[in-house]
Coordinates of C-alpha atoms in Angstrom, one line a residue:
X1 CA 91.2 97.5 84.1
X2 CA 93.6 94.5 84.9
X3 CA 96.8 97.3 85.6
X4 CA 93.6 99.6 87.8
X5 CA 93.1 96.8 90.0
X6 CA 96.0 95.5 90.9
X7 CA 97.4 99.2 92.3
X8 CA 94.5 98.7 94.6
X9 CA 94.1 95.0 95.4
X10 CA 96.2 92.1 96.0
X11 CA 95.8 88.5 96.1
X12 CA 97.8 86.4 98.1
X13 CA 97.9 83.0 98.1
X14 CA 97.8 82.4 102.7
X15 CA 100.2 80.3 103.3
X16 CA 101.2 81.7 106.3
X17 CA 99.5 81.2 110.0
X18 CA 98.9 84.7 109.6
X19 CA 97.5 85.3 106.6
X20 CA 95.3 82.0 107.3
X21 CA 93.9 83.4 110.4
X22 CA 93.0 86.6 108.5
X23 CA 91.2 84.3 105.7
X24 CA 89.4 82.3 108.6
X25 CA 88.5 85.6 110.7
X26 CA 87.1 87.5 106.9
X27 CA 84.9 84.0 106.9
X28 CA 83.4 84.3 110.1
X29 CA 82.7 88.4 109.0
X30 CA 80.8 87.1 105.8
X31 CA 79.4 84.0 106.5
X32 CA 79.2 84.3 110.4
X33 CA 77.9 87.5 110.5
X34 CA 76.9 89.5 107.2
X35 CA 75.0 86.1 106.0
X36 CA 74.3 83.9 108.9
X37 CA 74.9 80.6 106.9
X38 CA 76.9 79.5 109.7
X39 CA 76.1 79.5 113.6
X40 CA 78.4 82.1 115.4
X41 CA 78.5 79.8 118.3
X42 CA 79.9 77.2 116.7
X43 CA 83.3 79.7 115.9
X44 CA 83.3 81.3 119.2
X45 CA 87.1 82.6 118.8
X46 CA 85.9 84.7 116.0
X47 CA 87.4 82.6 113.1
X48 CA 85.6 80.3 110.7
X49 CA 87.0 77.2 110.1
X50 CA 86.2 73.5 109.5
X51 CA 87.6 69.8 108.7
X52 CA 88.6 70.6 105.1
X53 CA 90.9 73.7 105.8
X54 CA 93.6 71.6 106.9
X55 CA 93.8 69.7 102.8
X56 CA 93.2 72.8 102.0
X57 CA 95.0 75.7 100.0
X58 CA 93.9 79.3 100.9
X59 CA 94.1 82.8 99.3
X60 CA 93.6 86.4 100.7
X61 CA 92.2 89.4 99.1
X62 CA 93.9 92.5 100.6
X63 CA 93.1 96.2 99.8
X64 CA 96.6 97.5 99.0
X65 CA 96.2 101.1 100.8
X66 CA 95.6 99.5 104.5
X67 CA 96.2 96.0 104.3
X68 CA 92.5 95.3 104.8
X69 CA 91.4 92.0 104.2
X70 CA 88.4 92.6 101.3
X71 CA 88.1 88.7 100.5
X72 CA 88.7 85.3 100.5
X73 CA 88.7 81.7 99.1
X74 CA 90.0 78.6 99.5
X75 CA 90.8 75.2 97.1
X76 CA 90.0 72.2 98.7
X77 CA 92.3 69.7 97.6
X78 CA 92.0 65.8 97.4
X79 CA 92.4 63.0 100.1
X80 CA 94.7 60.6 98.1
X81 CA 94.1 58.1 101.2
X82 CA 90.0 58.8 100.7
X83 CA 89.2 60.6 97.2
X84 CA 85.4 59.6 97.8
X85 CA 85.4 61.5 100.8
X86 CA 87.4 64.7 99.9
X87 CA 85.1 67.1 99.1
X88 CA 81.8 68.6 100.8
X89 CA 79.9 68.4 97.5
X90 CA 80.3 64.4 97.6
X91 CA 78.6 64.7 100.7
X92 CA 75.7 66.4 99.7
X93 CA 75.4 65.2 96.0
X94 CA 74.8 61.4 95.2
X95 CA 74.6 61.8 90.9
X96 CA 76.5 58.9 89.3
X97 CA 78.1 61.9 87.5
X98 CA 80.7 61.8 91.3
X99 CA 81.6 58.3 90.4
X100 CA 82.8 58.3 86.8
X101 CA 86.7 59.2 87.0
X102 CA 87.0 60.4 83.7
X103 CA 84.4 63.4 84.0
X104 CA 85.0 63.8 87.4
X105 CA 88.7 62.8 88.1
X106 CA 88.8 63.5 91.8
X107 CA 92.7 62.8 92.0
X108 CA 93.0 66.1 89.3
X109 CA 90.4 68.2 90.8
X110 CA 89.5 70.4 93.7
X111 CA 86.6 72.1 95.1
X112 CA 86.5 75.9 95.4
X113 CA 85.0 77.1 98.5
X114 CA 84.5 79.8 101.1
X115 CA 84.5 82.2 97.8
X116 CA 83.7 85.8 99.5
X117 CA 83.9 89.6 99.3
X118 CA 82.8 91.4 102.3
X119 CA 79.6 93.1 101.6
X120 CA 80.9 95.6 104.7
X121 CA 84.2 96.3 102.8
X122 CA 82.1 96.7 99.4
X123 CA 79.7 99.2 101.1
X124 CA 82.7 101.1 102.3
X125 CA 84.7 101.4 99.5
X126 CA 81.0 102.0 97.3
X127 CA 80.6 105.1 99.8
X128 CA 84.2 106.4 100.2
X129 CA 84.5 106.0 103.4
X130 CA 87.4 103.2 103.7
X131 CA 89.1 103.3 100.6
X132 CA 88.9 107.2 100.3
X133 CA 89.8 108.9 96.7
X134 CA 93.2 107.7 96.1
X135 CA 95.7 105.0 96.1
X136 CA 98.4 104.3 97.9
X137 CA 100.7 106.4 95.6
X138 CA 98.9 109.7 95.9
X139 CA 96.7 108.8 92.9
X140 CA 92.9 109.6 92.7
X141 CA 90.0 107.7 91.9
X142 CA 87.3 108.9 89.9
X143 CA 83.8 107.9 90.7
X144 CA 83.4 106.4 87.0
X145 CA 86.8 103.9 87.9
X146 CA 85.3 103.1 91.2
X147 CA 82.0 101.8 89.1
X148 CA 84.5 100.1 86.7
X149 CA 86.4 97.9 89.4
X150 CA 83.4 97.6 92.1
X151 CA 82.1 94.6 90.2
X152 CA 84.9 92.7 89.6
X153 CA 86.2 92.5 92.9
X154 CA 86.1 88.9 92.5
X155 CA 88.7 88.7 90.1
X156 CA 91.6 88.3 92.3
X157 CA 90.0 85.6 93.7
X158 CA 90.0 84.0 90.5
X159 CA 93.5 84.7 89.7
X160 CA 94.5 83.2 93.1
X161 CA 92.5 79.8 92.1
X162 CA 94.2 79.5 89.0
X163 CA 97.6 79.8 90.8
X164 CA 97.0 77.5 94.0
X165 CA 95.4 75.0 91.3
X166 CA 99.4 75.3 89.4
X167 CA 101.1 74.6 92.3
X168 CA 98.6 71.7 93.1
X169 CA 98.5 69.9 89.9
X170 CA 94.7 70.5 89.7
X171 CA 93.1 70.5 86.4
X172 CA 89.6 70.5 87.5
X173 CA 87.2 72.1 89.8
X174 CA 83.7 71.7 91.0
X175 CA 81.8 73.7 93.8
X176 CA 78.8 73.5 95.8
X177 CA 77.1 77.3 94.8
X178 CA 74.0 79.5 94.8
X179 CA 72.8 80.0 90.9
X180 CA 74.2 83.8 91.3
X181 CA 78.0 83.4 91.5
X182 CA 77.5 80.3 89.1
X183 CA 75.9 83.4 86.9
X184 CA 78.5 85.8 87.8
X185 CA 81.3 83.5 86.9
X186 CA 79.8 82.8 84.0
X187 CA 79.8 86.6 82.4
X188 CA 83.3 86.8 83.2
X189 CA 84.2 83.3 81.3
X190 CA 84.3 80.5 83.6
X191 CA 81.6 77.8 82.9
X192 CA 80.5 75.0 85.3
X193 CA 78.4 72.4 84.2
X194 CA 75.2 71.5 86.6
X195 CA 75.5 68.2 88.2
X196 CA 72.6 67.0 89.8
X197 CA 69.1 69.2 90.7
X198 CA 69.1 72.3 93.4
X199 CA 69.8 71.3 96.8
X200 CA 68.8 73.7 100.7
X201 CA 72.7 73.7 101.7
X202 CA 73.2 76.2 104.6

């Protein structure tokens, strides 16, 4: 599987303007647009960005045969200047949990955020009509190795965590999420434990 989807997708860590402004334009697709968790207006030049981009390490999901973006996510890295302000989850959650450094060691840790697939570039490939039947090399897909790699699209996003969390000396992570990528996360090994009750975020 791992060999299958890499000759079709590529994660790169955005550390370029340009890959950046593809990340923040793919946000304002999926969360803009496809989801309306944020207010269009509010992003009126068509990218999605906020205060916590700039202490912020961003990745790009790109579909190898086209250089279509197909995802994104970001890492949200610690204020060394304000820890107890770094992250949008200590905004939103007060558990004492946030406040004891050696289960939640905010200098070590970051939040993962802005974790998305385009559910227009999912349809597409699902149907055929963007990623067609073969790779870049000439080499077909079958309908049974579309259905194998359609759900774990999110995987280079994973990948790209792990490796912007390396380079940042992160050790931990926590997220503000919706109880179905905290499920999905959790069939393919990663386990977060709850802090605090459900919340109406976005």
């Amino acid at each position: 599987l791992a060999e299958f989807y890499w000759s079709w997708l590529d994660a790169r860590i955005a550390n370029t303007d340009e890959l950046r402004d593809a990340a923040f334009r793919l946000r304002y697709r999926v969360y803009c647009v496809e989801n309306q968790f944020e207010d269009p207006s509010a992003n009126p030049d068509g990218r999605e960005t906020d205060d916590y981009d700039d202490h912020s390490a961003h990745s790009l999901l790109v579909y190898r045969p086209s250089g279509e973006p197909a995802g994104s996510v970001r890492l949200v890295l610690p204020l060394p200047h304000d820890l107890d302000q770094s992250f949008a989850m200590q905004r939103v959650c007060s558990h004492a949990l946030l406040r004891d450094r050696t289960r939640f060691p905010v200098e070590r840790m970051a939040e993962v955020s802005r974790f998305c697939i385009s559910k227009e570039f999912r349809r597409r490939w699902g149907d055929g009509s963007e990623a067609g039947n073969e790779t870049g090399d000439g080499v077909e897909m079958s309908a049974d190795e579309e259905r194998r790699i359609l759900p774990h699209l999110s995987l280079g996003l994973i990948e790209s965590l792990v490796r912007m969390s390396v380079s940042n000396s992160i050790t931990h992570w926590c997220a503000v999420m919706e109880p179905t990528l905290l499920r999905l996360l959790t069939r393919l090994g990663i386990h977060f434990e709850p802090i605090g009750p459900l919340i109406e975020y976005h």
